Coordinates of C-alpha atoms in Angstrom, one line a residue:
X1 CA -24.2 7.7 -15.8
X2 CA -27.2 5.3 -15.7
X3 CA -27.2 5.0 -19.5
X4 CA -23.5 4.4 -19.6
X5 CA -23.6 1.5 -17.2
X6 CA -26.8 -0.1 -18.2
X7 CA -25.2 -2.9 -20.2
X8 CA -22.4 -3.5 -17.7
X9 CA -22.0 -6.1 -15.1
X10 CA -22.0 -4.9 -11.5
X11 CA -19.2 -5.8 -9.0
X12 CA -19.6 -5.0 -5.3
X13 CA -16.4 -3.7 -3.9
X14 CA -15.8 -4.4 -0.2
X15 CA -13.1 -1.9 0.9
X16 CA -12.0 -0.3 4.1
X17 CA -9.2 2.1 3.1
X18 CA -10.7 4.4 0.5
X19 CA -10.8 8.2 -0.1
X20 CA -11.0 10.5 1.7
X21 CA -8.4 8.4 3.5
X22 CA -4.9 8.7 2.2
X23 CA -2.0 6.3 1.9
X24 CA -0.9 3.5 -0.4
X25 CA -3.6 1.0 0.6
X26 CA -6.2 3.4 -0.8
X27 CA -4.8 3.6 -4.3
X28 CA -5.1 0.0 -5.5
X29 CA -8.9 -0.1 -5.1
X30 CA -9.3 3.5 -6.2
X31 CA -7.5 2.9 -9.5
X32 CA -9.4 -0.3 -10.2
X33 CA -12.7 1.6 -9.6
X34 CA -11.5 4.4 -11.8
X35 CA -10.9 2.2 -14.9
X36 CA -13.2 -0.8 -14.6
X37 CA -16.1 0.7 -16.5
X38 CA -13.9 1.0 -19.5
X39 CA -13.8 -2.8 -19.6
X40 CA -17.4 -3.6 -19.0
X41 CA -17.7 -3.7 -15.2
X42 CA -19.5 -1.1 -13.0
X43 CA -18.2 -1.0 -9.4
X44 CA -20.5 -0.3 -6.5
X45 CA -18.3 0.5 -3.5
X46 CA -19.2 -0.4 0.1
X47 CA -16.9 1.3 2.6
X48 CA -17.0 2.6 6.2
X49 CA -16.9 6.3 7.1
X50 CA -13.3 7.0 8.0
X51 CA -13.6 7.5 11.8
X52 CA -10.2 8.4 13.3
X53 CA -7.4 8.0 10.8
X54 CA -3.8 9.2 10.5
X55 CA -4.0 11.0 7.1
X56 CA -6.6 12.3 4.7
X57 CA -6.0 13.2 1.1
X58 CA -8.1 15.8 -0.7
X59 CA -6.5 15.0 -4.1
X60 CA -7.5 11.4 -3.9
X61 CA -11.0 12.4 -2.8
X62 CA -11.3 14.8 -5.8
X63 CA -10.2 11.9 -8.1
X64 CA -12.9 9.6 -6.7
X65 CA -15.6 12.2 -7.2
X66 CA -14.6 12.6 -10.9
X67 CA -15.2 8.9 -11.5
X68 CA -18.9 9.4 -10.4
X69 CA -18.8 5.8 -9.1
X70 CA -21.5 4.9 -6.6
X71 CA -20.1 4.8 -3.0
X72 CA -22.2 3.6 -0.1
X73 CA -20.8 4.5 3.3
X74 CA -21.6 3.0 6.7
X75 CA -20.8 4.0 10.3
X76 CA -19.5 0.7 11.9
X77 CA -18.5 0.1 15.5
X78 CA -14.7 -0.3 15.3
X79 CA -12.5 1.3 18.0
X80 CA -11.7 4.1 15.4
X81 CA -15.4 5.0 15.0
X82 CA -16.4 4.6 18.6
X83 CA -13.5 7.0 19.6
X84 CA -14.5 9.5 16.9
X85 CA -18.1 9.6 18.3
X86 CA -20.7 11.5 16.3
X87 CA -18.5 14.5 15.5
X88 CA -16.5 13.0 12.6
X89 CA -14.9 16.3 11.5
X90 CA -13.5 17.1 14.9
X91 CA -11.9 13.8 15.5
X92 CA -11.0 12.9 11.9
X93 CA -7.2 13.2 11.8
X94 CA -5.2 11.7 14.7
X95 CA -1.6 10.5 14.6
X96 CA -0.5 7.9 17.1
X97 CA 3.2 7.4 17.8
X98 CA 4.6 4.1 16.4
X99 CA 5.5 2.8 19.8
X100 CA 2.0 3.3 21.1
X101 CA 0.4 2.0 17.9
X102 CA 2.4 -1.2 18.3
X103 CA 1.3 -1.7 21.9
X104 CA -2.4 -1.0 21.0
X105 CA -2.3 -3.4 18.1
X106 CA -0.9 -6.2 20.2
X107 CA -3.5 -5.6 22.9
X108 CA -6.4 -5.5 20.5
X109 CA -5.3 -8.7 18.8
X110 CA -6.0 -10.5 22.0
X111 CA -9.7 -9.8 21.6
X112 CA -10.4 -8.9 17.9
X113 CA -10.1 -11.4 15.1
X114 CA -9.1 -11.0 12.4
X115 CA -8.1 -7.4 13.2
X116 CA -9.2 -4.2 15.0
X117 CA -11.7 -3.5 12.1
X118 CA -13.8 -6.5 13.2
X119 CA -16.7 -4.1 14.0
X120 CA -17.0 -3.4 10.3
X121 CA -17.9 -7.0 9.4
X122 CA -21.5 -7.3 10.5
X123 CA -22.8 -3.9 9.2
X124 CA -20.9 -4.5 5.9
X125 CA -22.6 -7.9 5.6
X126 CA -26.1 -6.7 6.4
X127 CA -25.8 -3.7 4.0
X128 CA -24.3 -5.8 1.2
X129 CA -27.1 -8.4 1.4
X130 CA -29.6 -5.5 1.2
X131 CA -27.9 -4.1 -1.9
X132 CA -27.8 -7.5 -3.6
X133 CA -31.4 -8.1 -2.9
X134 CA -32.3 -4.9 -4.7
X135 CA -29.7 -4.7 -7.4
X136 CA -28.3 -6.9 -10.2
X137 CA -24.9 -7.7 -8.7
X138 CA -22.8 -10.2 -10.6
X139 CA -19.6 -10.5 -8.4
X140 CA -18.2 -9.6 -5.0
X141 CA -14.6 -8.3 -4.8
X142 CA -12.8 -7.8 -1.4
X143 CA -9.4 -6.3 -1.0
X144 CA -7.3 -6.7 2.2
X145 CA -5.9 -5.8 4.6
X146 CA -7.8 -5.3 6.8
X147 CA -8.8 -8.9 6.6
X148 CA -12.2 -8.1 8.2
X149 CA -13.0 -7.2 4.6
X150 CA -12.5 -10.8 3.5
X151 CA -14.5 -12.2 6.4
X152 CA -17.4 -9.9 5.6
X153 CA -17.2 -10.7 1.9
X154 CA -17.1 -14.5 2.5
X155 CA -20.3 -14.2 4.7
X156 CA -22.0 -12.2 1.9
X157 CA -21.1 -14.7 -0.7
X158 CA -22.3 -17.5 1.6
X159 CA -25.6 -15.9 2.0
X160 CA -26.2 -14.8 -1.6
X161 CA -24.3 -17.5 -3.6
X162 CA -22.6 -14.8 -5.7
X163 CA -19.0 -15.5 -6.8
X164 CA -16.3 -14.0 -4.7
X165 CA -12.8 -12.8 -5.5
X166 CA -10.4 -12.1 -2.6
X167 CA -7.6 -9.6 -3.3
X168 CA -4.4 -9.9 -1.2
X169 CA -2.2 -6.8 -1.0
X170 CA -0.4 -8.5 1.9
X171 CA -0.4 -12.1 3.1
X172 CA -2.7 -13.0 5.9
X173 CA -1.3 -15.9 7.9
X174 CA 2.3 -15.2 7.0
X175 CA 2.0 -11.4 7.3
X176 CA 4.9 -9.8 9.2
X177 CA 2.4 -8.5 11.8
X178 CA 1.8 -12.1 12.8
X179 CA 5.4 -12.7 13.8
X180 CA 4.9 -11.7 17.4
X181 CA 1.5 -13.5 17.9
X182 CA 0.9 -16.4 20.1
X183 CA 0.2 -19.9 18.6
X184 CA -3.5 -19.8 19.6
X185 CA -3.9 -16.5 17.9
X186 CA -2.4 -17.8 14.6
X187 CA -4.7 -20.9 14.8
X188 CA -7.7 -18.7 15.1
X189 CA -6.5 -16.6 12.1
X190 CA -5.9 -19.7 10.1
X191 CA -9.5 -20.9 10.7
X192 CA -10.8 -17.5 9.5
X193 CA -8.7 -17.5 6.4
X194 CA -9.7 -21.0 5.7
X195 CA -13.4 -20.0 6.0
X196 CA -12.8 -17.2 3.4
X197 CA -10.8 -19.3 1.0
X198 CA -13.4 -22.1 1.0
X199 CA -15.9 -19.6 -0.3
X200 CA -13.9 -17.8 -2.9
X201 CA -13.9 -18.5 -6.7
X202 CA -10.6 -16.7 -7.1
X203 CA -7.7 -15.1 -5.4
X204 CA -5.8 -12.1 -6.8
X205 CA -2.4 -11.2 -5.3
X206 CA 0.6 -9.0 -6.1
X207 CA 2.6 -11.9 -7.4
X208 CA 2.8 -15.6 -7.8
X209 CA 5.0 -15.9 -4.7
X210 CA 2.0 -14.8 -2.6
X211 CA -0.4 -17.2 -4.3
X212 CA 2.0 -20.1 -3.8
X213 CA 2.4 -19.2 -0.2
X214 CA -1.4 -19.2 0.4
X215 CA -1.7 -22.6 -1.4
X216 CA 1.1 -24.0 0.7
X217 CA -0.8 -23.0 3.9
X218 CA -4.1 -24.6 2.6
X219 CA -3.2 -27.4 0.3
X220 CA -6.6 -29.0 0.7
X221 CA -8.4 -25.9 -0.8
X222 CA -8.5 -25.6 -4.5
X223 CA -8.9 -22.0 -5.8
X224 CA -8.0 -20.1 -8.9
X225 CA -5.0 -17.8 -8.3
X226 CA -4.2 -14.7 -10.4
X227 CA -1.3 -12.3 -10.2
X228 CA -2.3 -8.7 -10.4
X229 CA 0.6 -6.4 -9.5
X230 CA 0.6 -3.0 -7.8
X231 CA 1.1 -0.3 -10.3
X232 CA 1.1 3.4 -11.2
X233 CA -1.3 5.6 -13.0
X234 CA 0.3 7.6 -15.9
X235 CA -2.5 10.2 -15.4
X236 CA -1.0 11.0 -12.0
X237 CA 2.1 12.4 -13.7
X238 CA 0.2 14.8 -16.0
X239 CA -0.6 18.5 -15.4
X240 CA 1.7 18.8 -12.4
X241 CA 3.4 22.1 -13.4
X242 CA 3.7 24.3 -10.4
X243 CA 2.5 21.6 -8.0
X244 CA 5.8 20.4 -6.6
X245 CA 6.9 21.7 -3.2
X246 CA 10.3 20.0 -3.2
X247 CA 13.1 22.5 -2.8
X248 CA 15.7 21.1 -5.2
X249 CA 19.3 21.9 -4.2
X250 CA 21.2 22.6 -7.4
X251 CA 24.7 21.1 -7.6
X252 CA 23.7 18.4 -5.1
X253 CA 22.5 14.8 -5.3
X254 CA 18.9 15.1 -4.2
X255 CA 17.4 12.0 -2.5
X256 CA 13.7 11.8 -1.8
X257 CA 11.8 9.3 0.5
X258 CA 8.1 9.4 0.0
X259 CA 5.8 8.0 2.7
X260 CA 5.7 7.1 6.4
X261 CA 8.2 5.1 8.4
X262 CA 6.8 2.0 10.3
X263 CA 8.3 -0.1 13.1
X264 CA 11.1 -2.1 11.4
X265 CA 11.2 0.3 8.4
X266 CA 13.2 3.2 9.8
X267 CA 15.8 5.5 8.0
X268 CA 18.6 4.9 10.6
X269 CA 20.7 2.5 8.4
X270 CA 20.8 5.0 5.5
X271 CA 21.6 8.0 7.7
X272 CA 24.4 6.2 9.5
X273 CA 25.8 4.8 6.3
X274 CA 26.0 8.3 4.8
X275 CA 27.9 9.6 7.8
X276 CA 30.3 6.7 7.8
X277 CA 31.0 7.1 4.1
X278 CA 31.6 10.8 4.6
X279 CA 34.0 10.1 7.5
X280 CA 35.9 7.7 5.2
X281 CA 36.0 10.4 2.5
X282 CA 34.0 8.2 0.1
X283 CA 31.5 10.9 -0.5
X284 CA 30.9 14.6 0.4
X285 CA 27.8 15.3 2.5
X286 CA 27.9 18.9 1.3
X287 CA 27.0 17.6 -2.1
X288 CA 24.0 15.6 -0.8
X289 CA 20.5 16.6 0.3
X290 CA 17.9 14.3 1.8
X291 CA 14.2 15.2 1.3
X292 CA 11.4 13.4 3.2
X293 CA 7.7 13.7 2.5
X294 CA 5.3 11.9 4.8
X295 CA 6.7 13.2 8.1
X296 CA 9.6 12.4 10.4
X297 CA 8.7 11.6 14.0
X298 CA 10.5 13.0 17.0
X299 CA 12.9 10.0 17.3
X300 CA 14.1 10.4 13.8
X301 CA 14.4 14.2 14.1
X302 CA 16.6 13.7 17.2
X303 CA 18.7 11.1 15.3
X304 CA 19.2 13.5 12.4
X305 CA 20.4 16.2 14.9
X306 CA 22.7 13.7 16.7
X307 CA 24.3 12.6 13.5
X308 CA 24.9 16.3 12.4
X309 CA 22.7 16.0 9.4
X310 CA 20.2 18.7 10.1
X311 CA 21.6 21.0 7.4
X312 CA 21.2 18.4 4.6
X313 CA 17.6 17.2 5.6
X314 CA 14.3 18.8 4.7
X315 CA 11.1 17.3 6.1
X316 CA 7.9 18.4 4.2
X317 CA 5.5 16.5 6.5
X318 CA 2.5 14.8 5.0
X319 CA 1.5 16.1 1.6
X320 CA -1.4 15.0 -0.6
X321 CA -0.9 12.5 -3.4
X322 CA -0.9 15.1 -6.1
X323 CA 1.9 17.1 -4.5
X324 CA 3.8 13.9 -3.6
X325 CA 3.8 12.7 -7.2
X326 CA 5.0 16.1 -8.4
X327 CA 7.8 16.0 -5.9
X328 CA 8.9 12.5 -7.1
X329 CA 9.6 14.0 -10.6
X330 CA 11.9 16.7 -9.1
X331 CA 14.3 14.4 -7.2
X332 CA 17.5 12.8 -8.6
X333 CA 17.1 9.5 -6.7
X334 CA 14.1 8.0 -5.0
X335 CA 14.6 5.6 -2.1
X336 CA 12.6 3.1 0.0
X337 CA 13.3 0.6 2.7
X338 CA 11.7 -2.8 3.5
X339 CA 13.5 -4.1 6.6
X340 CA 11.0 -6.7 7.7
X341 CA 12.3 -10.2 8.6
X342 CA 14.1 -11.6 5.6
X343 CA 11.6 -14.5 5.5
X344 CA 8.9 -12.0 4.3
X345 CA 10.6 -11.7 1.0
X346 CA 7.3 -11.2 -0.9
X347 CA 6.7 -7.8 0.6
X348 CA 6.5 -5.1 -2.1
X349 CA 5.6 -1.6 -1.1
X350 CA 3.1 0.3 -3.2
X351 CA 5.5 3.2 -3.3
X352 CA 8.0 1.1 -5.3
X353 CA 5.6 1.0 -8.3
X354 CA 4.9 4.7 -8.2
X355 CA 8.6 5.2 -8.1
X356 CA 8.9 3.0 -11.1
X357 CA 6.4 5.1 -12.9
X358 CA 8.7 8.1 -12.7
X359 CA 11.5 6.4 -14.6
X360 CA 13.9 7.9 -12.0
X361 CA 16.9 6.0 -10.4
X362 CA 15.6 4.1 -7.3
X363 CA 17.5 3.0 -4.3
X364 CA 15.9 0.0 -2.5
X365 CA 17.2 -0.9 0.9
X366 CA 16.0 -4.5 0.9
X367 CA 16.5 -8.1 1.7
X368 CA 16.9 -10.4 -1.4
X369 CA 13.4 -11.2 -2.7
X370 CA 10.6 -10.0 -5.0
X371 CA 11.2 -6.3 -4.6
X372 CA 15.0 -6.5 -5.2
X373 CA 14.3 -8.7 -8.3
X374 CA 12.0 -6.0 -9.6
X375 CA 14.6 -3.3 -9.2
X376 CA 17.2 -5.4 -11.0
X377 CA 14.8 -5.7 -14.0
X378 CA 13.9 -2.0 -13.8
X379 CA 17.3 -1.0 -15.1
X380 CA 17.8 2.1 -13.0
X381 CA 17.6 0.4 -9.7
X382 CA 20.2 0.1 -6.9
X383 CA 19.8 -2.5 -4.2
X384 CA 21.4 -1.9 -0.8
X385 CA 21.3 -5.3 0.8
X386 CA 20.2 -4.9 4.4
X387 CA 22.0 -7.9 5.7
X388 CA 25.0 -5.7 6.6
X389 CA 25.4 -1.9 6.9
X390 CA 28.5 -2.1 4.9
X391 CA 26.5 -3.2 1.8
X392 CA 24.2 -0.2 2.2
X393 CA 27.2 2.1 2.5
X394 CA 28.8 0.6 -0.6
X395 CA 25.6 1.1 -2.6
X396 CA 25.4 4.8 -1.5
X397 CA 29.0 5.3 -2.6
X398 CA 28.3 3.8 -6.0
X399 CA 25.3 6.1 -6.6
X400 CA 27.3 9.1 -5.5
X401 CA 30.2 8.2 -7.8
X402 CA 27.8 7.6 -10.8
X403 CA 26.1 10.9 -10.1
X404 CA 29.4 12.8 -10.0
X405 CA 30.2 11.4 -13.4
X406 CA 26.7 12.1 -14.7
X407 CA 26.3 8.4 -15.4
X408 CA 23.2 7.5 -13.4
X409 CA 21.4 4.7 -15.3
X410 CA 18.2 5.0 -17.4
X411 CA 15.2 2.9 -16.7
X412 CA 13.7 0.2 -19.0
X413 CA 10.6 1.9 -20.5
X414 CA 9.1 -1.5 -21.7
X415 CA 9.4 -2.8 -18.1
X416 CA 7.8 0.4 -16.7
X417 CA 4.8 0.0 -19.0
X418 CA 4.0 -3.4 -17.4
X419 CA 2.7 -1.6 -14.3
X420 CA 0.3 0.8 -15.9
X421 CA -2.8 0.8 -13.7
X422 CA -5.2 0.9 -16.7
X423 CA -3.5 -2.3 -18.1
X424 CA -3.7 -4.0 -14.7
X425 CA -7.4 -3.1 -14.4
X426 CA -8.0 -4.7 -17.8
X427 CA -6.3 -7.8 -16.5
X428 CA -8.6 -7.7 -13.4
X429 CA -11.7 -7.2 -15.6
X430 CA -10.8 -10.3 -17.6
X431 CA -10.5 -12.3 -14.3
X432 CA -14.0 -10.9 -13.4
X433 CA -15.3 -12.1 -16.8
X434 CA -13.8 -15.6 -16.2
X435 CA -15.0 -16.0 -12.7
X436 CA -18.5 -14.6 -13.2
X437 CA -19.1 -16.9 -16.2
X438 CA -18.3 -20.1 -14.4

């Protein structure tokens, strides 16, 4: 390994969500780390020990180990690490109900800025400076959320004069989690983001819309902006024979939802639209089956029972990424929902791009925006406009009708290829080349 990286430049990755943690926020940095060395950059990863977290993924952890990338772990003093105590294994996986998580987040936002990972900033800063003093590091790369990563990275850049790139998976100031914040909280957030942007040489974000939004909030700050989309890894779809756990119902239209449901993003509108369409004889529920991987909470389970859908719903709970990917390939139609306030039209879930990688028909329950535009270009996308339940119902009826006629559309293969993680990492490496040579 030492010989293979000797002539490479080193980039220090500041990450929070990283294997063994699971979830979509883990995959973007993991895939960058996996492929960067093919393009002349050796990543050194600085991350916290997980502490308490909702889900862990052994398949992603195995993938990380195969890369043999250097990972440096710290034990910070965030609420999730203090609560875990010294016995990490015992307290590792804890699931908090959405309603309680929402209350806790609002409470902690009164005291912790930019977020409840604030206790990670100082130890990350101190360790990074130590690494840089003893290693040839050419660039700092931070990906957020949590935005504590960006604050730590900006402090590190300030101290070491190394060029910094800030990666935005979500907006900071105009994030949907900011909607219910007080004005004084938003002003504090803006000062922190301003501090970070003043120290960065470049911003990478999922699309140009996000970059333009950041520029509009800070017109006095000049920075290089680069679009680097979410994507999918073709290698994730290889060697999956026998790995799927989805129980396909022959002769039925099999829908699959992959992932968790959060606050505004709940399956109610789809479940109720299906029942209404069935009551109006627009489709036959006996010819439909709904599969969920990620886990349905008690409220959703009760709703399924109340609507009389128990016999057409299968909940597989949380499954690791390898099994989840195998299951995607078994379904007829994959679906997602993004029911945040319509003003947040830039939000694009990481799952959408993994769905795109399958080439399967995709139903997106969405407001008009970036995600709906992508599905239109995809070729095998259906958009159920969330502005009215009737539009969701109509889209479901269209899918059912096309499935009955064996006329579900095929995806645009050239469009799919745009989101190959390896190609996206090459794009990132070229940005690294440009910024580090300035």
